[in-house]
Amino acid sequence: MEDAYRAINDILVGLFHELWELEEKAIITEDFKDLTNNDMHVIEAIGLGEGNNMSSIARKLNITVGSLTTAVNSLVNKAYVERRRSEKDRRVVYVRLTEKGVKAYHHHEDYHRQMTQAIISKLSEDEIPVLVKTLEGLEEFFRGYSGETGQ
């Protein structure tokens, strides 16, 4: 059992390090060289459509509105995001992706699709539910460890 524990631990630690580095190499291409991994995750959290308010985006990312403001300022300056104030309550700020931001969003989404497909293609129909259950357990651990209650 100790060998299995050590193998799983080594794989998880290695995967987390590699994922961050590989994602950066895969998504920060010539077209998006002015973005960071963090920028891409903010773009992903903003999502497609008419926009979201800053509080809901910050909640998705589990960061403060102040930290999100800094990130959004940078993305506005790079023309990936635009802001607008609510007509009903001027204190509420909505952000949405520009056309350039939508292209970055789809680029990032495509990377995730390829990564998921690469994993699924190696599994049988019976193995997929086992992987899903395993990943749900890992997600539950992380949410519990960080104090997050889930959404």
Short mmCIF file of N, CA and C in Angstrom, two decimals:
data_model
loop_
_atom_site.label_atom_id
_atom_site.label_comp_id
_atom_site.label_asym_id
_atom_site.label_seq_id
_atom_site.Cartn_x
_atom_site.Cartn_y
_atom_site.Cartn_z
N MET A 1 0.82 -1.20 0.00
CA MET A 1 0.00 0.00 0.00
C MET A 1 0.87 1.27 0.00
N GLU A 2 1.99 1.19 0.71
CA GLU A 2 2.90 2.34 0.76
C GLU A 2 3.43 2.68 -0.63
N ASP A 3 3.72 1.66 -1.44
CA ASP A 3 4.20 1.89 -2.80
C ASP A 3 3.14 2.58 -3.65
N ALA A 4 1.89 2.16 -3.51
CA ALA A 4 0.79 2.78 -4.26
C ALA A 4 0.62 4.24 -3.83
N TYR A 5 0.68 4.47 -2.52
CA TYR A 5 0.56 5.84 -2.01
C TYR A 5 1.66 6.73 -2.60
N ARG A 6 2.89 6.23 -2.54
CA ARG A 6 4.03 6.99 -3.06
C ARG A 6 3.89 7.25 -4.56
N ALA A 7 3.46 6.25 -5.31
CA ALA A 7 3.29 6.40 -6.76
C ALA A 7 2.22 7.44 -7.07
N ILE A 8 1.09 7.36 -6.38
CA ILE A 8 0.00 8.33 -6.61
C ILE A 8 0.47 9.73 -6.24
N ASN A 9 1.13 9.86 -5.10
CA ASN A 9 1.62 11.17 -4.68
C ASN A 9 2.60 11.75 -5.71
N ASP A 10 3.55 10.94 -6.14
CA ASP A 10 4.53 11.41 -7.13
C ASP A 10 3.86 11.83 -8.43
N ILE A 11 2.89 11.04 -8.87
CA ILE A 11 2.18 11.37 -10.11
C ILE A 11 1.42 12.69 -9.95
N LEU A 12 0.69 12.85 -8.85
CA LEU A 12 -0.08 14.08 -8.65
C LEU A 12 0.81 15.31 -8.57
N VAL A 13 1.88 15.23 -7.80
CA VAL A 13 2.80 16.37 -7.67
C VAL A 13 3.40 16.72 -9.03
N GLY A 14 3.86 15.70 -9.74
CA GLY A 14 4.42 15.94 -11.07
C GLY A 14 3.40 16.52 -12.04
N LEU A 15 2.19 15.98 -12.00
CA LEU A 15 1.14 16.46 -12.89
C LEU A 15 0.83 17.94 -12.67
N PHE A 16 0.70 18.34 -11.42
CA PHE A 16 0.36 19.74 -11.14
C PHE A 16 1.44 20.69 -11.65
N HIS A 17 2.68 20.32 -11.45
CA HIS A 17 3.77 21.16 -11.95
C HIS A 17 3.78 21.21 -13.47
N GLU A 18 3.65 20.04 -14.08
CA GLU A 18 3.68 19.97 -15.54
C GLU A 18 2.48 20.66 -16.18
N LEU A 19 1.31 20.48 -15.59
CA LEU A 19 0.10 21.09 -16.15
C LEU A 19 0.25 22.60 -16.28
N TRP A 20 0.74 23.22 -15.23
CA TRP A 20 0.89 24.68 -15.24
C TRP A 20 1.86 25.11 -16.34
N GLU A 21 3.00 24.44 -16.42
CA GLU A 21 4.00 24.79 -17.43
C GLU A 21 3.51 24.48 -18.85
N LEU A 22 2.94 23.31 -19.04
CA LEU A 22 2.48 22.91 -20.36
C LEU A 22 1.32 23.78 -20.84
N GLU A 23 0.42 24.12 -19.93
CA GLU A 23 -0.70 24.97 -20.33
C GLU A 23 -0.17 26.31 -20.81
N GLU A 24 0.78 26.85 -20.09
CA GLU A 24 1.35 28.14 -20.50
C GLU A 24 1.98 28.04 -21.89
N LYS A 25 2.74 26.99 -22.13
CA LYS A 25 3.36 26.82 -23.44
C LYS A 25 2.32 26.62 -24.54
N ALA A 26 1.25 25.91 -24.24
CA ALA A 26 0.23 25.60 -25.25
C ALA A 26 -0.67 26.79 -25.56
N ILE A 27 -1.00 27.58 -24.55
CA ILE A 27 -1.99 28.64 -24.80
C ILE A 27 -1.38 30.01 -25.04
N ILE A 28 -0.15 30.21 -24.61
CA ILE A 28 0.49 31.50 -24.84
C ILE A 28 1.28 31.39 -26.14
N THR A 29 0.57 31.49 -27.24
CA THR A 29 1.16 31.35 -28.57
C THR A 29 1.52 32.73 -29.11
N GLU A 30 1.99 32.76 -30.32
CA GLU A 30 2.35 34.03 -30.96
C GLU A 30 1.17 35.01 -30.96
N ASP A 31 -0.03 34.49 -31.21
CA ASP A 31 -1.22 35.35 -31.24
C ASP A 31 -1.56 35.92 -29.86
N PHE A 32 -1.17 35.22 -28.82
CA PHE A 32 -1.55 35.62 -27.46
C PHE A 32 -0.33 35.79 -26.55
N LYS A 33 0.78 36.25 -27.13
CA LYS A 33 2.03 36.36 -26.38
C LYS A 33 1.98 37.44 -25.31
N ASP A 34 0.99 38.33 -25.38
CA ASP A 34 0.87 39.38 -24.37
C ASP A 34 0.05 38.94 -23.16
N LEU A 35 -0.38 37.67 -23.14
CA LEU A 35 -1.17 37.14 -22.03
C LEU A 35 -0.34 36.22 -21.15
N THR A 36 -0.77 36.11 -19.91
CA THR A 36 -0.19 35.15 -18.98
C THR A 36 -1.22 34.05 -18.73
N ASN A 37 -0.80 32.99 -18.06
CA ASN A 37 -1.74 31.94 -17.65
C ASN A 37 -2.86 32.55 -16.81
N ASN A 38 -2.50 33.42 -15.89
CA ASN A 38 -3.51 34.06 -15.04
C ASN A 38 -4.50 34.86 -15.89
N ASP A 39 -4.00 35.59 -16.88
CA ASP A 39 -4.89 36.34 -17.77
C ASP A 39 -5.89 35.39 -18.43
N MET A 40 -5.41 34.26 -18.92
CA MET A 40 -6.29 33.30 -19.59
C MET A 40 -7.36 32.78 -18.65
N HIS A 41 -7.00 32.59 -17.39
CA HIS A 41 -8.00 32.09 -16.44
C HIS A 41 -9.02 33.18 -16.08
N VAL A 42 -8.60 34.42 -16.08
CA VAL A 42 -9.56 35.51 -15.88
C VAL A 42 -10.50 35.58 -17.08
N ILE A 43 -9.95 35.48 -18.28
CA ILE A 43 -10.77 35.47 -19.50
C ILE A 43 -11.78 34.33 -19.45
N GLU A 44 -11.33 33.16 -19.02
CA GLU A 44 -12.21 32.00 -18.90
C GLU A 44 -13.33 32.27 -17.90
N ALA A 45 -13.00 32.88 -16.77
CA ALA A 45 -13.99 33.17 -15.74
C ALA A 45 -15.00 34.23 -16.19
N ILE A 46 -14.56 35.19 -16.98
CA ILE A 46 -15.48 36.20 -17.51
C ILE A 46 -16.48 35.51 -18.43
N GLY A 47 -15.98 34.62 -19.27
CA GLY A 47 -16.84 33.84 -20.13
C GLY A 47 -17.40 34.61 -21.30
N LEU A 48 -18.23 33.92 -22.06
CA LEU A 48 -18.84 34.51 -23.24
C LEU A 48 -20.16 35.18 -22.85
N GLY A 49 -20.68 35.99 -23.72
CA GLY A 49 -21.98 36.61 -23.47
C GLY A 49 -21.87 38.08 -23.14
N GLU A 50 -22.91 38.58 -22.54
CA GLU A 50 -23.02 40.02 -22.28
C GLU A 50 -22.21 40.51 -21.10
N GLY A 51 -21.59 39.60 -20.39
CA GLY A 51 -20.72 40.01 -19.29
C GLY A 51 -21.23 39.62 -17.93
N ASN A 52 -20.35 39.70 -16.97
CA ASN A 52 -20.65 39.39 -15.58
C ASN A 52 -20.14 40.52 -14.71
N ASN A 53 -20.70 40.60 -13.49
CA ASN A 53 -20.19 41.64 -12.60
C ASN A 53 -18.91 41.16 -11.94
N MET A 54 -18.15 42.11 -11.46
CA MET A 54 -16.83 41.83 -10.91
C MET A 54 -16.90 40.87 -9.72
N SER A 55 -17.91 41.02 -8.88
CA SER A 55 -18.01 40.16 -7.69
C SER A 55 -18.18 38.70 -8.07
N SER A 56 -19.03 38.42 -9.05
CA SER A 56 -19.27 37.02 -9.43
C SER A 56 -18.03 36.42 -10.08
N ILE A 57 -17.31 37.21 -10.85
CA ILE A 57 -16.07 36.71 -11.48
C ILE A 57 -15.02 36.44 -10.40
N ALA A 58 -14.89 37.35 -9.45
CA ALA A 58 -13.91 37.16 -8.36
C ALA A 58 -14.24 35.90 -7.57
N ARG A 59 -15.53 35.66 -7.33
CA ARG A 59 -15.94 34.45 -6.62
C ARG A 59 -15.54 33.19 -7.39
N LYS A 60 -15.76 33.20 -8.71
CA LYS A 60 -15.38 32.04 -9.54
C LYS A 60 -13.89 31.74 -9.40
N LEU A 61 -13.09 32.81 -9.35
CA LEU A 61 -11.64 32.65 -9.29
C LEU A 61 -11.11 32.50 -7.87
N ASN A 62 -12.00 32.69 -6.90
CA ASN A 62 -11.62 32.63 -5.49
C ASN A 62 -10.53 33.65 -5.16
N ILE A 63 -10.74 34.89 -5.67
CA ILE A 63 -9.83 36.00 -5.39
C ILE A 63 -10.66 37.20 -4.95
N THR A 64 -10.01 38.23 -4.46
CA THR A 64 -10.71 39.44 -4.05
C THR A 64 -11.08 40.27 -5.28
N VAL A 65 -12.07 41.13 -5.11
CA VAL A 65 -12.45 42.03 -6.20
C VAL A 65 -11.27 42.96 -6.52
N GLY A 66 -10.49 43.33 -5.51
CA GLY A 66 -9.32 44.18 -5.73
C GLY A 66 -8.29 43.51 -6.63
N SER A 67 -8.03 42.22 -6.37
CA SER A 67 -7.09 41.48 -7.22
C SER A 67 -7.63 41.36 -8.64
N LEU A 68 -8.93 41.11 -8.74
CA LEU A 68 -9.54 41.00 -10.06
C LEU A 68 -9.46 42.34 -10.79
N THR A 69 -9.65 43.44 -10.09
CA THR A 69 -9.57 44.76 -10.71
C THR A 69 -8.21 44.97 -11.35
N THR A 70 -7.16 44.57 -10.66
CA THR A 70 -5.81 44.69 -11.21
C THR A 70 -5.68 43.88 -12.50
N ALA A 71 -6.18 42.64 -12.47
CA ALA A 71 -6.10 41.78 -13.65
C ALA A 71 -6.94 42.34 -14.79
N VAL A 72 -8.15 42.82 -14.47
CA VAL A 72 -9.03 43.36 -15.51
C VAL A 72 -8.43 44.63 -16.11
N ASN A 73 -7.84 45.48 -15.28
CA ASN A 73 -7.18 46.69 -15.81
C ASN A 73 -6.17 46.33 -16.89
N SER A 74 -5.38 45.31 -16.62
CA SER A 74 -4.38 44.86 -17.58
C SER A 74 -5.04 44.34 -18.85
N LEU A 75 -6.10 43.56 -18.70
CA LEU A 75 -6.79 43.01 -19.87
C LEU A 75 -7.54 44.08 -20.67
N VAL A 76 -8.01 45.11 -20.00
CA VAL A 76 -8.63 46.24 -20.71
C VAL A 76 -7.56 46.96 -21.52
N ASN A 77 -6.40 47.19 -20.92
CA ASN A 77 -5.30 47.86 -21.62
C ASN A 77 -4.82 47.06 -22.83
N LYS A 78 -4.92 45.73 -22.74
CA LYS A 78 -4.50 44.86 -23.84
C LYS A 78 -5.63 44.63 -24.85
N ALA A 79 -6.80 45.20 -24.58
CA ALA A 79 -7.98 45.13 -25.46
C ALA A 79 -8.65 43.76 -25.52
N TYR A 80 -8.53 42.97 -24.45
CA TYR A 80 -9.22 41.68 -24.38
C TYR A 80 -10.57 41.79 -23.66
N VAL A 81 -10.72 42.84 -22.87
CA VAL A 81 -11.89 43.00 -22.01
C VAL A 81 -12.36 44.44 -22.06
N GLU A 82 -13.68 44.64 -21.90
CA GLU A 82 -14.21 45.99 -21.76
C GLU A 82 -15.13 46.03 -20.54
N ARG A 83 -15.20 47.21 -19.94
CA ARG A 83 -16.03 47.43 -18.75
C ARG A 83 -17.24 48.28 -19.12
N ARG A 84 -18.31 48.08 -18.35
CA ARG A 84 -19.43 49.01 -18.44
C ARG A 84 -20.14 49.01 -17.08
N ARG A 85 -20.67 50.15 -16.74
CA ARG A 85 -21.39 50.29 -15.47
C ARG A 85 -22.86 49.94 -15.66
N SER A 86 -23.45 49.42 -14.62
CA SER A 86 -24.87 49.09 -14.65
C SER A 86 -25.68 50.38 -14.78
N GLU A 87 -26.73 50.32 -15.57
CA GLU A 87 -27.63 51.47 -15.69
C GLU A 87 -28.44 51.65 -14.41
N LYS A 88 -28.74 50.56 -13.73
CA LYS A 88 -29.58 50.59 -12.52
C LYS A 88 -28.79 50.99 -11.29
N ASP A 89 -27.56 50.52 -11.19
CA ASP A 89 -26.72 50.81 -10.02
C ASP A 89 -25.31 51.09 -10.52
N ARG A 90 -24.94 52.34 -10.54
CA ARG A 90 -23.66 52.76 -11.12
C ARG A 90 -22.45 52.18 -10.38
N ARG A 91 -22.66 51.66 -9.17
CA ARG A 91 -21.56 51.06 -8.43
C ARG A 91 -21.18 49.69 -9.00
N VAL A 92 -22.12 49.06 -9.70
CA VAL A 92 -21.89 47.72 -10.24
C VAL A 92 -21.20 47.84 -11.60
N VAL A 93 -20.09 47.13 -11.73
CA VAL A 93 -19.31 47.15 -12.97
C VAL A 93 -19.41 45.77 -13.62
N TYR A 94 -19.76 45.77 -14.88
CA TYR A 94 -19.81 44.54 -15.67
C TYR A 94 -18.60 44.51 -16.59
N VAL A 95 -18.05 43.34 -16.79
CA VAL A 95 -16.97 43.20 -17.75
C VAL A 95 -17.36 42.12 -18.74
N ARG A 96 -16.93 42.30 -19.96
CA ARG A 96 -17.17 41.30 -20.99
C ARG A 96 -15.97 41.27 -21.92
N LEU A 97 -15.89 40.18 -22.65
CA LEU A 97 -14.78 40.00 -23.57
C LEU A 97 -15.02 40.78 -24.85
N THR A 98 -13.96 41.35 -25.37
CA THR A 98 -13.99 41.97 -26.70
C THR A 98 -13.86 40.84 -27.72
N GLU A 99 -13.87 41.18 -28.99
CA GLU A 99 -13.67 40.16 -30.03
C GLU A 99 -12.33 39.46 -29.83
N LYS A 100 -11.32 40.23 -29.50
CA LYS A 100 -9.99 39.67 -29.23
C LYS A 100 -10.04 38.73 -28.02
N GLY A 101 -10.79 39.12 -27.00
CA GLY A 101 -10.94 38.29 -25.81
C GLY A 101 -11.68 37.00 -26.09
N VAL A 102 -12.68 37.07 -26.97
CA VAL A 102 -13.43 35.87 -27.35
C VAL A 102 -12.51 34.89 -28.07
N LYS A 103 -11.64 35.40 -28.93
CA LYS A 103 -10.67 34.52 -29.63
C LYS A 103 -9.75 33.83 -28.62
N ALA A 104 -9.28 34.58 -27.62
CA ALA A 104 -8.43 33.99 -26.59
C ALA A 104 -9.20 32.94 -25.79
N TYR A 105 -10.45 33.24 -25.47
CA TYR A 105 -11.31 32.30 -24.74
C TYR A 105 -11.41 30.98 -25.51
N HIS A 106 -11.72 31.05 -26.80
CA HIS A 106 -11.87 29.83 -27.61
C HIS A 106 -10.54 29.08 -27.75
N HIS A 107 -9.46 29.82 -27.82
CA HIS A 107 -8.13 29.20 -27.89
C HIS A 107 -7.85 28.38 -26.62
N HIS A 108 -8.15 28.95 -25.48
CA HIS A 108 -7.95 28.28 -24.20
C HIS A 108 -8.89 27.09 -24.07
N GLU A 109 -10.14 27.27 -24.49
CA GLU A 109 -11.14 26.21 -24.44
C GLU A 109 -10.69 25.03 -25.32
N ASP A 110 -10.12 25.33 -26.47
CA ASP A 110 -9.67 24.28 -27.38
C ASP A 110 -8.54 23.47 -26.75
N TYR A 111 -7.63 24.13 -26.04
CA TYR A 111 -6.56 23.42 -25.34
C TYR A 111 -7.16 22.44 -24.33
N HIS A 112 -8.13 22.90 -23.57
CA HIS A 112 -8.76 22.04 -22.56
C HIS A 112 -9.49 20.87 -23.23
N ARG A 113 -10.13 21.13 -24.35
CA ARG A 113 -10.83 20.07 -25.08
C ARG A 113 -9.82 19.01 -25.55
N GLN A 114 -8.70 19.45 -26.09
CA GLN A 114 -7.67 18.51 -26.55
C GLN A 114 -7.11 17.69 -25.40
N MET A 115 -6.88 18.34 -24.26
CA MET A 115 -6.34 17.65 -23.09
C MET A 115 -7.33 16.58 -22.62
N THR A 116 -8.60 16.94 -22.52
CA THR A 116 -9.62 16.00 -22.06
C THR A 116 -9.76 14.84 -23.04
N GLN A 117 -9.76 15.14 -24.33
CA GLN A 117 -9.88 14.10 -25.34
C GLN A 117 -8.69 13.14 -25.30
N ALA A 118 -7.50 13.67 -25.04
CA ALA A 118 -6.31 12.82 -24.96
C ALA A 118 -6.44 11.81 -23.83
N ILE A 119 -7.05 12.22 -22.73
CA ILE A 119 -7.25 11.32 -21.59
C ILE A 119 -8.34 10.30 -21.90
N ILE A 120 -9.47 10.79 -22.38
CA ILE A 120 -10.61 9.90 -22.64
C ILE A 120 -10.27 8.86 -23.71
N SER A 121 -9.47 9.24 -24.69
CA SER A 121 -9.15 8.31 -25.78
C SER A 121 -8.34 7.11 -25.29
N LYS A 122 -7.73 7.21 -24.13
CA LYS A 122 -6.92 6.11 -23.58
C LYS A 122 -7.75 5.17 -22.70
N LEU A 123 -9.01 5.51 -22.47
CA LEU A 123 -9.84 4.75 -21.53
C LEU A 123 -10.95 3.98 -22.23
N SER A 124 -11.35 2.88 -21.60
CA SER A 124 -12.52 2.14 -22.08
C SER A 124 -13.76 2.82 -21.50
N GLU A 125 -14.92 2.43 -22.02
CA GLU A 125 -16.19 2.97 -21.51
C GLU A 125 -16.32 2.74 -20.01
N ASP A 126 -15.87 1.58 -19.53
CA ASP A 126 -15.98 1.25 -18.10
C ASP A 126 -15.01 2.04 -17.23
N GLU A 127 -13.92 2.48 -17.79
CA GLU A 127 -12.91 3.20 -17.01
C GLU A 127 -13.26 4.68 -16.82
N ILE A 128 -14.03 5.24 -17.72
CA ILE A 128 -14.35 6.67 -17.64
C ILE A 128 -15.08 7.02 -16.33
N PRO A 129 -16.12 6.27 -15.92
CA PRO A 129 -16.76 6.60 -14.64
C PRO A 129 -15.81 6.50 -13.44
N VAL A 130 -14.86 5.59 -13.50
CA VAL A 130 -13.88 5.45 -12.41
C VAL A 130 -13.00 6.71 -12.35
N LEU A 131 -12.57 7.18 -13.51
CA LEU A 131 -11.76 8.41 -13.55
C LEU A 131 -12.57 9.60 -13.04
N VAL A 132 -13.83 9.70 -13.47
CA VAL A 132 -14.68 10.80 -13.02
C VAL A 132 -14.81 10.77 -11.50
N LYS A 133 -15.07 9.60 -10.94
CA LYS A 133 -15.21 9.47 -9.48
C LYS A 133 -13.91 9.85 -8.77
N THR A 134 -12.78 9.44 -9.33
CA THR A 134 -11.48 9.76 -8.75
C THR A 134 -11.24 11.27 -8.77
N LEU A 135 -11.52 11.89 -9.90
CA LEU A 135 -11.31 13.34 -10.02
C LEU A 135 -12.27 14.12 -9.13
N GLU A 136 -13.50 13.62 -8.98
CA GLU A 136 -14.44 14.27 -8.05
C GLU A 136 -13.92 14.20 -6.62
N GLY A 137 -13.32 13.08 -6.25
CA GLY A 137 -12.73 12.95 -4.92
C GLY A 137 -11.58 13.93 -4.72
N LEU A 138 -10.78 14.10 -5.74
CA LEU A 138 -9.66 15.05 -5.69
C LEU A 138 -10.19 16.48 -5.58
N GLU A 139 -11.21 16.80 -6.38
CA GLU A 139 -11.82 18.12 -6.32
C GLU A 139 -12.42 18.39 -4.93
N GLU A 140 -13.08 17.39 -4.39
CA GLU A 140 -13.66 17.52 -3.05
C GLU A 140 -12.58 17.80 -2.01
N PHE A 141 -11.46 17.10 -2.12
CA PHE A 141 -10.34 17.34 -1.20
C PHE A 141 -9.86 18.78 -1.30
N PHE A 142 -9.64 19.27 -2.54
CA PHE A 142 -9.14 20.62 -2.71
C PHE A 142 -10.11 21.67 -2.19
N ARG A 143 -11.38 21.48 -2.46
CA ARG A 143 -12.38 22.43 -1.95
C ARG A 143 -12.41 22.44 -0.44
N GLY A 144 -12.34 21.26 0.16
CA GLY A 144 -12.34 21.16 1.61
C GLY A 144 -11.07 21.71 2.22
N TYR A 145 -9.95 21.46 1.56
CA TYR A 145 -8.65 21.92 2.05
C TYR A 145 -8.54 23.43 2.03
N SER A 146 -9.13 24.03 1.00
CA SER A 146 -9.05 25.50 0.87
C SER A 146 -10.15 26.18 1.66
N GLY A 147 -11.05 25.39 2.25
CA GLY A 147 -12.15 25.99 3.00
C GLY A 147 -13.33 26.36 2.13
N GLU A 148 -13.23 26.08 0.84
CA GLU A 148 -14.32 26.41 -0.10
C GLU A 148 -15.44 25.39 0.09
N THR A 149 -16.66 25.87 0.05
CA THR A 149 -17.80 24.99 0.28
C THR A 149 -18.37 24.42 -1.00
N GLY A 150 -17.89 24.84 -2.13
CA GLY A 150 -18.44 24.37 -3.40
C GLY A 150 -19.54 25.28 -3.88
N GLN A 151 -19.85 25.17 -5.17
CA GLN A 151 -20.87 26.08 -5.70
C GLN A 151 -21.88 25.36 -6.50
#
